[in-house]
Structure formats: structure tokens, C-alpha cells
Coordinates of N, CA and C in Angstrom, one line a residue:
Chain A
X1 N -68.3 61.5 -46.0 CA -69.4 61.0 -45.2 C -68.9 61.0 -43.7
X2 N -69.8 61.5 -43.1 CA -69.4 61.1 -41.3 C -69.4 60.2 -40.8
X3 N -68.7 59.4 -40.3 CA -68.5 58.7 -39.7 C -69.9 58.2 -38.5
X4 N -69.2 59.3 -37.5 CA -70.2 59.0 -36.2 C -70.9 60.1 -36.4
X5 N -71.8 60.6 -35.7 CA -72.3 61.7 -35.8 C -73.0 62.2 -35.1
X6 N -73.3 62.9 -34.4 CA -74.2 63.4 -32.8 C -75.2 64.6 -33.3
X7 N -76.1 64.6 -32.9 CA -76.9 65.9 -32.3 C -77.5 66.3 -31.3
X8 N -77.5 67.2 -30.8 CA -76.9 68.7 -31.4 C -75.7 68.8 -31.1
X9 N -75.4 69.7 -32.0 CA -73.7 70.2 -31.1 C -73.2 70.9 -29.8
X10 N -74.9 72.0 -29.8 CA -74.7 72.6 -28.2 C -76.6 72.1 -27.8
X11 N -76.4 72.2 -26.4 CA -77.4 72.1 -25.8 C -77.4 73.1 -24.5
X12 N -78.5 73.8 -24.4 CA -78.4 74.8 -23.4 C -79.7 74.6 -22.6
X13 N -79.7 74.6 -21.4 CA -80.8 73.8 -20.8 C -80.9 74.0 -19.4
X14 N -82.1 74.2 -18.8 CA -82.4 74.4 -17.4 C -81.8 73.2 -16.2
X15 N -82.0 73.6 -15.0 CA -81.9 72.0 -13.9 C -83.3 72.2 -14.0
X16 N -83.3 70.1 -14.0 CA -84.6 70.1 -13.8 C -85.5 69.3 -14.8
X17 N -85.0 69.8 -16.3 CA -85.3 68.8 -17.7 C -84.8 67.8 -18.3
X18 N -85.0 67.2 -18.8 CA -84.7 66.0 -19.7 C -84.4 66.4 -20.9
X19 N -83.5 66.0 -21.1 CA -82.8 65.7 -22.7 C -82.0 65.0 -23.0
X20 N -82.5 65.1 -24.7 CA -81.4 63.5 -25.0 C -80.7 64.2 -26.5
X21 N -79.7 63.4 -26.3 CA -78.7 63.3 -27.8 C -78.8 62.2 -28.3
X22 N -78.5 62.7 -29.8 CA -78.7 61.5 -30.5 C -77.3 61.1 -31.2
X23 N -77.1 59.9 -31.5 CA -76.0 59.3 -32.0 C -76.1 58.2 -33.5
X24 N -75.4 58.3 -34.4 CA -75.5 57.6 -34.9 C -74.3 57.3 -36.1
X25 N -73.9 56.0 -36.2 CA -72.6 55.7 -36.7 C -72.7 55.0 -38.3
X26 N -72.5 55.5 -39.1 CA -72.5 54.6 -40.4 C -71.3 53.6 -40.9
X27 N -70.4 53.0 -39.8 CA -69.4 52.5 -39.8 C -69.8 50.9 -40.0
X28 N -70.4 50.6 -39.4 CA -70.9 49.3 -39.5 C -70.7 48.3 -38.6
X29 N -69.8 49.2 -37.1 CA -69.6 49.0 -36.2 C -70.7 48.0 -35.2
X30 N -70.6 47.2 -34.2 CA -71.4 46.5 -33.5 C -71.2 47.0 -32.2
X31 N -70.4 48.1 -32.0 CA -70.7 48.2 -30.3 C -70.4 50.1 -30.4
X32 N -71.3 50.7 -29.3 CA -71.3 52.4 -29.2 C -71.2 52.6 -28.1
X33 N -70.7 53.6 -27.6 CA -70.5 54.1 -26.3 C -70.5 55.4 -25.9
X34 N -70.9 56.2 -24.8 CA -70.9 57.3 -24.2 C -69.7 57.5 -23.3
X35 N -69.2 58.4 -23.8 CA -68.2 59.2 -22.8 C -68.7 60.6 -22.4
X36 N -68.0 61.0 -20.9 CA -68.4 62.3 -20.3 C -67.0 62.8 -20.7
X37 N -67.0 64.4 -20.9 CA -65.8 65.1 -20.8 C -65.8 66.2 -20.3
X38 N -65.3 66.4 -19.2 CA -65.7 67.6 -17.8 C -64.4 68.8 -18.7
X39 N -64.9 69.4 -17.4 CA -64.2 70.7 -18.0 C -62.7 70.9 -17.8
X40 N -61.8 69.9 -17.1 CA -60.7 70.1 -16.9 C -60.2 68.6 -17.7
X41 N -61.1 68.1 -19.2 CA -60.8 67.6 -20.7 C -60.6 66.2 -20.0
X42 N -60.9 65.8 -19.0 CA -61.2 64.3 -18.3 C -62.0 63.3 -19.0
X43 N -61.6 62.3 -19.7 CA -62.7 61.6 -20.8 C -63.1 60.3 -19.2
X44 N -64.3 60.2 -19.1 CA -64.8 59.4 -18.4 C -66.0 58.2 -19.6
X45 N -65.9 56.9 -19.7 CA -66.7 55.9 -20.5 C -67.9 56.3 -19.5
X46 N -68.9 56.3 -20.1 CA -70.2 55.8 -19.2 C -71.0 54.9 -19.6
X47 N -71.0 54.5 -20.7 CA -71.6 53.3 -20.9 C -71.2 52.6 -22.3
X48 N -70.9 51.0 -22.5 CA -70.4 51.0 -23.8 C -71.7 49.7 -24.1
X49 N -72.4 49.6 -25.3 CA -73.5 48.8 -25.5 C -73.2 48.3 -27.1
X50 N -73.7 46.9 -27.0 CA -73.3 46.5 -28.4 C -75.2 45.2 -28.3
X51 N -75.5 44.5 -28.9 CA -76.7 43.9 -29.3 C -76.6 42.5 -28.4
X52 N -75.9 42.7 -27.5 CA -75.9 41.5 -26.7 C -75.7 42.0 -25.0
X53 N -75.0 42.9 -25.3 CA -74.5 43.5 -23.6 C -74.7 45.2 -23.7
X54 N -75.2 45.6 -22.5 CA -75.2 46.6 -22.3 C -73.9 47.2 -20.2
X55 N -73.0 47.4 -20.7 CA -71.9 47.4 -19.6 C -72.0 49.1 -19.3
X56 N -72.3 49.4 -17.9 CA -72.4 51.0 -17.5 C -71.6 50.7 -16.3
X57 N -70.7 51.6 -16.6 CA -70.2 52.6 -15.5 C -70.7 52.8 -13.8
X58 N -70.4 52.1 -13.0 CA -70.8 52.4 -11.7 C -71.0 53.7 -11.4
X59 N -70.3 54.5 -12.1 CA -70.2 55.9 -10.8 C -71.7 56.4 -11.9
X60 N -72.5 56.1 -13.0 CA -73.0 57.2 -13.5 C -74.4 57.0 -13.3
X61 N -74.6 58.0 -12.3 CA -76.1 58.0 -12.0 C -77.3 57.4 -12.6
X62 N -78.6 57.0 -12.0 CA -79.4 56.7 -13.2 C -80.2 57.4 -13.8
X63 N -80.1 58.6 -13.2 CA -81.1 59.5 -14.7 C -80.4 59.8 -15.9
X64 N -79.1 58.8 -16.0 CA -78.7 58.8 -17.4 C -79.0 57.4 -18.1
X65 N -79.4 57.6 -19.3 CA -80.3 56.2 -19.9 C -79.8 55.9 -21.3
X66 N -78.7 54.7 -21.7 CA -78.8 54.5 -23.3 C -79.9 54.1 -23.8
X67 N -80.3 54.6 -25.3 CA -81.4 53.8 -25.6 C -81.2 53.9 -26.9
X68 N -81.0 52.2 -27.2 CA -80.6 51.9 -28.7 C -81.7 51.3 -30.1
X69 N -82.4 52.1 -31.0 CA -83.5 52.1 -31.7 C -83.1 50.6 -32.7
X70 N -81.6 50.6 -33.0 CA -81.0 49.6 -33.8 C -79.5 49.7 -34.0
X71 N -78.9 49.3 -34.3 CA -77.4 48.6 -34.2 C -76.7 50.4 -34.4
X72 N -77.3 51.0 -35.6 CA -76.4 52.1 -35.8 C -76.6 53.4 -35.0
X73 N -77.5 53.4 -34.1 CA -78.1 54.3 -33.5 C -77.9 53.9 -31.9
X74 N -77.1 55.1 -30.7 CA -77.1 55.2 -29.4 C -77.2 56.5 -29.2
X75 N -78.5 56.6 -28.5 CA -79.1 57.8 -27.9 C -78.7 57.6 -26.7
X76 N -78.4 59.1 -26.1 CA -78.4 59.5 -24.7 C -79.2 60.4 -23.9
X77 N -80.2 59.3 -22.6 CA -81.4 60.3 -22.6 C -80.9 60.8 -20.7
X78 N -81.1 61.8 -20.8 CA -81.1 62.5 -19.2 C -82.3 62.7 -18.3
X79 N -82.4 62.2 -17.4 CA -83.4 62.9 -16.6 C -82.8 63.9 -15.4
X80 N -83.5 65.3 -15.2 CA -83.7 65.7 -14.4 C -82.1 66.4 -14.1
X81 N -81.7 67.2 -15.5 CA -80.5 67.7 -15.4 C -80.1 68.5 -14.1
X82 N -78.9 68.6 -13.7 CA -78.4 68.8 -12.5 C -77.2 70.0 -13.5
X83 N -76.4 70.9 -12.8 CA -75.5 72.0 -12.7 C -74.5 71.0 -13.0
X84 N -74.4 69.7 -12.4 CA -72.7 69.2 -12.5 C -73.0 68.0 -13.4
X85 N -73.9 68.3 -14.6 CA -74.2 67.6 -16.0 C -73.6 68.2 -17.0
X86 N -73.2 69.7 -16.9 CA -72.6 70.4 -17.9 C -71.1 69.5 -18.3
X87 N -71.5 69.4 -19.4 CA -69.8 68.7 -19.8 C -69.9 68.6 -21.8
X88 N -69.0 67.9 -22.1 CA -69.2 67.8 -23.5 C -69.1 66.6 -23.3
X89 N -70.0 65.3 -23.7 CA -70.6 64.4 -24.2 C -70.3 63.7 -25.7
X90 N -69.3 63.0 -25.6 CA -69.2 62.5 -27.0 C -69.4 60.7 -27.0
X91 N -70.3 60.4 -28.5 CA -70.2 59.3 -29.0 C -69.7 58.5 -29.2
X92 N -69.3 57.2 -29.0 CA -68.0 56.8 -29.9 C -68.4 55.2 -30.1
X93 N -67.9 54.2 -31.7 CA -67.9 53.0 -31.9 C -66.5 52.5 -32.3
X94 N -67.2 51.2 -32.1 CA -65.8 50.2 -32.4 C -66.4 49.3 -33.3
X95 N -65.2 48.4 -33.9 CA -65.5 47.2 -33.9 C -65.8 45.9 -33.2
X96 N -65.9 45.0 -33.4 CA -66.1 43.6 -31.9 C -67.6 44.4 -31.5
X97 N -67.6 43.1 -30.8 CA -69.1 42.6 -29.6 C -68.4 42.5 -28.9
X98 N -68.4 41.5 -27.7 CA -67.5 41.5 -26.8 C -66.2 41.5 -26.5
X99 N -65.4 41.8 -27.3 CA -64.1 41.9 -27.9 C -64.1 43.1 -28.6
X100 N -65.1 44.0 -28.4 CA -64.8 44.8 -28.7 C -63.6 46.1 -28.1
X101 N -63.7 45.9 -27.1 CA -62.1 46.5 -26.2 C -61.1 46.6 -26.4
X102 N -60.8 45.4 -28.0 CA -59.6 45.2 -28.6 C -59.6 45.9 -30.0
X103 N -60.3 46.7 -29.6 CA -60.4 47.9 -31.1 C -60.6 49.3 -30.8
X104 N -59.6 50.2 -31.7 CA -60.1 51.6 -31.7 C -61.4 51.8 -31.5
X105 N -61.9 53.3 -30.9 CA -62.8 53.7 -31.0 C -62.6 54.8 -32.4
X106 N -63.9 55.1 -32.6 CA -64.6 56.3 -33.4 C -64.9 57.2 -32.6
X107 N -64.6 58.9 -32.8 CA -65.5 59.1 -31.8 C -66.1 60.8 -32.7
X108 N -67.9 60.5 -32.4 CA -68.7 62.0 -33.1 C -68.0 63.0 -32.0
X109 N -68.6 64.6 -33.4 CA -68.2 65.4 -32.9 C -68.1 66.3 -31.5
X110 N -68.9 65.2 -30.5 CA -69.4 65.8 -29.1 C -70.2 66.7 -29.5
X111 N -71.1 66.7 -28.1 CA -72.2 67.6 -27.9 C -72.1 68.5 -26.5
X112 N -71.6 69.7 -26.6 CA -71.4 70.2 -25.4 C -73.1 70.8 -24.7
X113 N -73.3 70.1 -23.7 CA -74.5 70.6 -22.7 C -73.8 71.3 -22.1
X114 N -75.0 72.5 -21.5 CA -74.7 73.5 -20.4 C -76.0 73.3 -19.9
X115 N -76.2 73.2 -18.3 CA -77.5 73.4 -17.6 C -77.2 74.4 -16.9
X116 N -78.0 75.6 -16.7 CA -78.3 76.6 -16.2 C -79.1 76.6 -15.1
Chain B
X1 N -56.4 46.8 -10.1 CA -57.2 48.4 -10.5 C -56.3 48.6 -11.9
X2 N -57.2 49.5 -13.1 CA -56.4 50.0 -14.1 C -56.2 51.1 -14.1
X3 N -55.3 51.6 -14.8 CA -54.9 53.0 -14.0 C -54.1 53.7 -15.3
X4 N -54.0 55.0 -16.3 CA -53.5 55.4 -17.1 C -52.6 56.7 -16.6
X5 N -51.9 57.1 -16.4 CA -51.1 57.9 -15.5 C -49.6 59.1 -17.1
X6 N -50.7 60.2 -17.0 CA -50.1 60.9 -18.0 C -49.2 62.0 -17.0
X7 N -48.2 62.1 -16.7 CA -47.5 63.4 -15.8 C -47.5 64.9 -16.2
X8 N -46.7 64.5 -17.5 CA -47.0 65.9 -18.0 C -48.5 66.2 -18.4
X9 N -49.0 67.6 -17.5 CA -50.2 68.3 -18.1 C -49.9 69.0 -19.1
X10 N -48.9 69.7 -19.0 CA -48.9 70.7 -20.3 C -47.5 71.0 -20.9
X11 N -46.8 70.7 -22.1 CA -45.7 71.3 -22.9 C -45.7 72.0 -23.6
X12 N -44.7 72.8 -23.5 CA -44.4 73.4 -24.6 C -43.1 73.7 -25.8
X13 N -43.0 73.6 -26.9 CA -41.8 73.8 -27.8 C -42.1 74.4 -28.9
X14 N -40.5 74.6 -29.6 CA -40.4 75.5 -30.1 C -41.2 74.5 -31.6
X15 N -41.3 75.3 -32.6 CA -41.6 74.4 -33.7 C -40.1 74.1 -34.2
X16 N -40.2 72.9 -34.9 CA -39.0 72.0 -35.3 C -38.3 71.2 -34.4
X17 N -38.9 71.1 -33.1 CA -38.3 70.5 -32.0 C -38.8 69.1 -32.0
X18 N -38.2 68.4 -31.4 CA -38.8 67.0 -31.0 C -39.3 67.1 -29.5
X19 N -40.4 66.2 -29.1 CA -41.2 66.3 -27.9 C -41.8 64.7 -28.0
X20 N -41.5 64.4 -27.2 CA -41.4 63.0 -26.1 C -43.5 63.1 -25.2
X21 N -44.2 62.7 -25.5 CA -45.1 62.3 -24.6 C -45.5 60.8 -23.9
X22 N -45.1 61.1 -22.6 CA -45.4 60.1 -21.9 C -46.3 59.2 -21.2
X23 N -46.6 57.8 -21.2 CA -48.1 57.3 -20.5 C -47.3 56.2 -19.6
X24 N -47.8 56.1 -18.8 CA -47.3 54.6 -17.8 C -48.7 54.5 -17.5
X25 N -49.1 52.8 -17.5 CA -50.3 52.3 -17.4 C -50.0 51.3 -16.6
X26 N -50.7 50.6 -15.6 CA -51.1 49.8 -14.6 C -52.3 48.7 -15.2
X27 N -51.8 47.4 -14.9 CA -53.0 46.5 -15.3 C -52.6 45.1 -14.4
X28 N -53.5 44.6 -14.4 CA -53.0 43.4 -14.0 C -53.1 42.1 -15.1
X29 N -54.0 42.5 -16.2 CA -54.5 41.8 -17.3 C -53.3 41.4 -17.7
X30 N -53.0 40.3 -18.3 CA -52.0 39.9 -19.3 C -52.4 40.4 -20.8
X31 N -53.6 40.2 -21.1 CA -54.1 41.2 -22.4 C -54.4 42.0 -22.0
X32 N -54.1 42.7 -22.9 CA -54.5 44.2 -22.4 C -54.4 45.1 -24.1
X33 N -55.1 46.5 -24.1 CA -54.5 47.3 -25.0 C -54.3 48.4 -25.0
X34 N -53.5 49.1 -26.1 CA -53.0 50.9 -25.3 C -53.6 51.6 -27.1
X35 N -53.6 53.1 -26.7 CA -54.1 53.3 -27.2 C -53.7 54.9 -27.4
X36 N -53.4 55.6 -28.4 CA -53.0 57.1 -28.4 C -54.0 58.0 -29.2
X37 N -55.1 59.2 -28.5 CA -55.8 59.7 -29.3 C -55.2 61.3 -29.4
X38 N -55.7 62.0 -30.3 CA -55.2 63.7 -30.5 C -56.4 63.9 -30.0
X39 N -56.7 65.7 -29.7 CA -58.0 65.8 -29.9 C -57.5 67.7 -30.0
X40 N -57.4 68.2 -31.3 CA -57.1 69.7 -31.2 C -58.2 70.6 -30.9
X41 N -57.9 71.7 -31.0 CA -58.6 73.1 -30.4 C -59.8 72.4 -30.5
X42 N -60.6 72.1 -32.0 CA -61.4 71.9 -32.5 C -62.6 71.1 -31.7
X43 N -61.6 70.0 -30.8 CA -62.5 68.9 -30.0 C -63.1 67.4 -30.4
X44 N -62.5 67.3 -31.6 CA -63.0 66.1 -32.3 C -61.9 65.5 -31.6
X45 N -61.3 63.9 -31.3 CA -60.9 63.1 -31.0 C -60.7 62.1 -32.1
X46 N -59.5 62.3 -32.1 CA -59.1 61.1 -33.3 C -57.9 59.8 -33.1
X47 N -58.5 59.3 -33.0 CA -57.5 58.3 -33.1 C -56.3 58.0 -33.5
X48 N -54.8 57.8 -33.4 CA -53.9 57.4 -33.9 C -53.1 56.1 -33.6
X49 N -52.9 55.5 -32.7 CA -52.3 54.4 -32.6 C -52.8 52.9 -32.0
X50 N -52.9 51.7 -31.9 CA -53.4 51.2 -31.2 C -52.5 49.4 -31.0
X51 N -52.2 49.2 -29.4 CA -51.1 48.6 -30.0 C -51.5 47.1 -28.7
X52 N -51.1 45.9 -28.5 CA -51.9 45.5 -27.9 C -50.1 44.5 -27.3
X53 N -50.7 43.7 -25.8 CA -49.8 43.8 -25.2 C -48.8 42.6 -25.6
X54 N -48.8 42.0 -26.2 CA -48.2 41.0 -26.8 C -47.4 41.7 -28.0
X55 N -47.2 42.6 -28.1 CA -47.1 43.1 -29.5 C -45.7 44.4 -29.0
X56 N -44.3 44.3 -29.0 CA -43.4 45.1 -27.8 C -42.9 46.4 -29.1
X57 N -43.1 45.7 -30.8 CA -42.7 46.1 -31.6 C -42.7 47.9 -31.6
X58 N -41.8 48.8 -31.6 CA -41.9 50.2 -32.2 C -42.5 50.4 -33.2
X59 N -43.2 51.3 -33.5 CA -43.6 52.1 -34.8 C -43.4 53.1 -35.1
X60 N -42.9 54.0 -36.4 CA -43.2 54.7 -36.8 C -44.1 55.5 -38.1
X61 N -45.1 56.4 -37.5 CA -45.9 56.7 -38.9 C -45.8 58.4 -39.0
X62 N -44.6 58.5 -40.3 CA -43.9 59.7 -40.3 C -43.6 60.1 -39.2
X63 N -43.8 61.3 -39.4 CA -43.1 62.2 -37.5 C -43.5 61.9 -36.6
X64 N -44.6 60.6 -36.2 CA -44.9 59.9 -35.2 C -44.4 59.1 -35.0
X65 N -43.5 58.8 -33.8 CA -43.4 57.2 -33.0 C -44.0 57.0 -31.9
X66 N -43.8 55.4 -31.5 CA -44.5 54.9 -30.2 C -43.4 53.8 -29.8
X67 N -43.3 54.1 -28.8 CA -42.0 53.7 -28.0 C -42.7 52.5 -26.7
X68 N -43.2 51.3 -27.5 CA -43.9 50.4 -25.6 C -42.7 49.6 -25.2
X69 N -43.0 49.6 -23.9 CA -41.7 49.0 -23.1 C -42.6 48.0 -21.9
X70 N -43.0 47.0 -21.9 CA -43.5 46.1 -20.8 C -43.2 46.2 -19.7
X71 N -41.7 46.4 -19.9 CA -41.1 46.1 -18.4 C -41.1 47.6 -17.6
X72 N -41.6 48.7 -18.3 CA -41.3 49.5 -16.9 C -42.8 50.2 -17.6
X73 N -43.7 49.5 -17.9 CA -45.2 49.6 -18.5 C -45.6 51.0 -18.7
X74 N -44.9 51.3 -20.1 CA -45.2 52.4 -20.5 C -45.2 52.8 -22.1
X75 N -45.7 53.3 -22.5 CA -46.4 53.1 -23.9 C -46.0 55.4 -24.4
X76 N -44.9 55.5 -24.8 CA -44.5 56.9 -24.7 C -44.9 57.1 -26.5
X77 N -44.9 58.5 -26.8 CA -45.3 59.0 -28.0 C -44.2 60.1 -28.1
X78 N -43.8 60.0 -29.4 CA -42.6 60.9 -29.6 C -42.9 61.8 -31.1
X79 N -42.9 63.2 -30.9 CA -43.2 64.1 -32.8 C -41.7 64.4 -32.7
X80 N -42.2 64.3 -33.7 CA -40.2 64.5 -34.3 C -40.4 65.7 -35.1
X81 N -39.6 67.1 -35.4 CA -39.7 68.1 -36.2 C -41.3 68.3 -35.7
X82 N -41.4 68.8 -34.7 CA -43.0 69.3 -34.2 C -43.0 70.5 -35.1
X83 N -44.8 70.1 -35.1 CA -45.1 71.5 -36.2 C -46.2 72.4 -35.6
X84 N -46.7 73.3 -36.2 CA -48.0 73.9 -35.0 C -49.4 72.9 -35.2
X85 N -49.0 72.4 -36.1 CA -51.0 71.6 -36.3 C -51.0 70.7 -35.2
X86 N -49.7 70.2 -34.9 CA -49.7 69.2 -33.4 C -50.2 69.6 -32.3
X87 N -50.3 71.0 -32.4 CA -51.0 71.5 -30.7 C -52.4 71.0 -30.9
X88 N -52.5 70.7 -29.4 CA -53.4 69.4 -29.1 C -53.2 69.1 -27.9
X89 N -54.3 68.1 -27.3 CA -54.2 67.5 -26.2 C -54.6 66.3 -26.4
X90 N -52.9 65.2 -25.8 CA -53.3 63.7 -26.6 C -53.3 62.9 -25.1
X91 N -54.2 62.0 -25.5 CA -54.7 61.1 -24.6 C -54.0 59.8 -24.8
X92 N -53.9 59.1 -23.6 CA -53.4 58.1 -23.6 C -54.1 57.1 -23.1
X93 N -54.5 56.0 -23.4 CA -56.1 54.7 -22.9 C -55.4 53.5 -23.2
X94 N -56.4 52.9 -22.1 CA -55.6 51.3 -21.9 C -57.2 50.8 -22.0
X95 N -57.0 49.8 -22.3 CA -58.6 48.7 -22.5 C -57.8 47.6 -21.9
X96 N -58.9 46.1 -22.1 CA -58.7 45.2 -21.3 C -59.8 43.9 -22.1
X97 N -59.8 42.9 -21.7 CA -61.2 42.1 -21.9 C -61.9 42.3 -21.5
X98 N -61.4 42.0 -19.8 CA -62.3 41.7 -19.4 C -62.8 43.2 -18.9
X99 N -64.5 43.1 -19.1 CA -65.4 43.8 -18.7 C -65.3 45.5 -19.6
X100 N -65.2 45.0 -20.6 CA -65.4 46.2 -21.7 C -65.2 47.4 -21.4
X101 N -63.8 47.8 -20.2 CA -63.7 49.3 -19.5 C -62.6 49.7 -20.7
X102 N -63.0 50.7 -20.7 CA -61.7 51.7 -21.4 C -61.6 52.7 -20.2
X103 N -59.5 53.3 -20.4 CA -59.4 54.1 -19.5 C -58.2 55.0 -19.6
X104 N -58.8 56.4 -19.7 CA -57.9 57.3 -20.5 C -57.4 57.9 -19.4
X105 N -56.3 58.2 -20.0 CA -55.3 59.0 -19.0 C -55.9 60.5 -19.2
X106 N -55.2 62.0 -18.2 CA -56.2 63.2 -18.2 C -55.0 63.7 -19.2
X107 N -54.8 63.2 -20.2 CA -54.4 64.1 -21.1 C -52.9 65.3 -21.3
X108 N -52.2 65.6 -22.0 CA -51.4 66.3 -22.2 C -51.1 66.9 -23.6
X109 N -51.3 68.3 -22.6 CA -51.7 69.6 -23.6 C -50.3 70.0 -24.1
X110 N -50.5 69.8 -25.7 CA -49.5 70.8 -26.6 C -49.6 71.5 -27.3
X111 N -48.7 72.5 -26.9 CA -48.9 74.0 -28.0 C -47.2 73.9 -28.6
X112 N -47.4 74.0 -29.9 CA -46.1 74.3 -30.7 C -45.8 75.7 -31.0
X113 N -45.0 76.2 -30.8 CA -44.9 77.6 -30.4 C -44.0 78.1 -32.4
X114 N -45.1 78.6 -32.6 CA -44.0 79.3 -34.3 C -42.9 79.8 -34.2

């Protein structure tokens, strides 16, 4: 069984559109997170959210949006992709709520975007 | 500021060698946690160690160890008898309480050479 799990695996896409990945963890975990991973393998958090807090990353623009359906599910929605969006995008949970910090992460198989 | 600081970008050895990877992290947190992930060709990211700052104890799991030292704050990873499945690029992360940041070091790339 997978663990975490993301879709799609690739995404190829214009500047200019919206798109989103989907995430979803069957771990039973209480907190999910977005990481960026540029192309010189740089893991950057961009946002980590659990059913009480949602904690984002200063540097990450706002046309990037979590949006959580229910505990097992963090989607990542883009607006208005840009050239320096290209990266590989991966999922990841823990255990803990706000203590969550003090636990490994999980992390799905990433989703590498390209905007063209 | 927290700060994960990997020096070596890239090694290389022979297979059957031992290879030393290093992390020095910066915190000012008294809790704190560290953290060692793989992530091969493949790009999945996997977890292997996780050790938290009150805790100075070594481990070993088989041809893995983890070497943390408080005092000169550095949290090192050691393969002993390196094999080729170990090429990889392992990450080294520090967490914290406060304010739910995780923060990875840029990684260090290994290729085990047959």
C-alpha cells in the first residue's frame, strides 16, 4: 500500500494556468506539507498544515494555495504559473499537530512540473 | 536563525569503502531535532534517522551510523563497507517547536563507484 501518494507524476504546462496536485496520505497522520525542490535538489517547506494550524512559508508567493478536503487529503493549487515554478513538488506527513516537528516526515513520490 | 550546513556537495568512493557524511546545524532552540533522509536516482525520499537534542546517544543500524556531538553541533552519518545502492543524495534537516519550520541542508551527492 502507498503510503503518501501524489498526482500526477509529471505535469507539463503553459505560464499563465492554474494547476493543482493532489495529495493524499493513508498513514493516519494529522499534519501534511508541501515542499519545493528546484533543480540544483534544494528541498524548500512551503507550507505545513494539520486541522488546527495552517503555518506557510514567508518567501512562497500567493498564487500558491493548500487546500485540505479532510485530514487525509493536501492539495496543492497554483495560480498563474510562472517559468521559475518548474521544480519537483513533493508531499509529505507526520505525526503530531503541533508537535508535529518532533516527527519524521513521509514523503509521496513528487510531482515534477515544467512550465513552458 | 536555523541554519543546516552540508559542505560536502559531492563524494565519491570506491565500493567497500567507508564514507563519513557530514551536517553542522545552528539553532538557538534548546529542543530541537535532526534528521537524516536518502533520496536515490529514483527521487523518492526516504527517511532514515531521527534523533532529538537531548538524546547525545550513537546509533547504529547495520552499515549505518550517526555520530551527534552537541558541543561542536553536528549530527555526522557514516556507511561503513559502502555498496552501489547507497548512491544517493542524503539530506540532512533540523526541526524545532517552535513554529513548525523544518530545514534541510542542500544535500550530498553519493556515487559508489563498482
Amino acid at each position: 500500500d502507498t503510503a503518501v501518494s501524489q498526482t500526477p507524476k509529471y505535469l507539463v504546462t503553459q505560464m499563465g494556468n492554474d494547476k493543482s496536485i493532489k495529495c493524499e496520505q493513508n498513514l493516519g497522520h494529522d499534519t501534511m506539507y508541501w515542499y519545493k525542490q528546484d533543480s540544483k535538489k534544494f528541498l524548500k517547506i512551503m507550507f505545513s498544515y494539520n486541522n488546527k494550524e495552517l503555518i506557510i512559508n514567508e518567501t512562497v508567493p500567493n498564487r500558491f494555495s493548500p487546500k485540505s478536503p479532510d485530514k487525509a487529503h493536501l492539495n496543492l493549487h497554483i495560480n498563474s504559473l510562472e517559468l521559475g515554478d518548474s521544480a519537483v513538488y513533493f508531499c509529505a506527513s507526520s505525526r503530531g499537530s503541533l508537535d508535529s516537528s518532533s516527527y519524521e516526515q513521509y514523503f509521496g513520490p513528487g510531482t515534477r512540473l515544467t512550465v513552458t | 536563525a536555523q541554519k543546516v550546513t552540508q559542505a560536502q556537495t559531492e563524494i565519491s568512493v570506491v565500493e567497500k569503502e567507508d564514507v563519513t557524511l557530514d551536517c553542522v546545524y545552528e539553532t538557538r532552540d534548546t529542543t530541537y531535532y535532526l534528521f537524516w533522509y536518502k533520496q536515490p536516482p529514483s527521487g523518492e525520499l526516504v527517511f532514515l534517522i531521527r534523533r532529538n537534542s537531548f538524546d547525545e546517544q550513537n546509533e547504529i543500524s547495520g552499515r549505518y551510523s550517526w555520530n551527534f556531538q552537541k558541543s561542536t553541533s553536528s549530527f555526522n552519518f557514516t556507511i561503513t563497507a559502502s555498496q552501489v545502492v547507497d548512491s544517493a543524495v542524503y539530506f540532512c534537516a533540523l526541526s524545532s517547536n517552535t513554529g513548525n519550520q523544518f530545514y534541510f541542508g542542500t544535500g550530498t551527492s553519493l556515487t559508489v563507484i563498482p
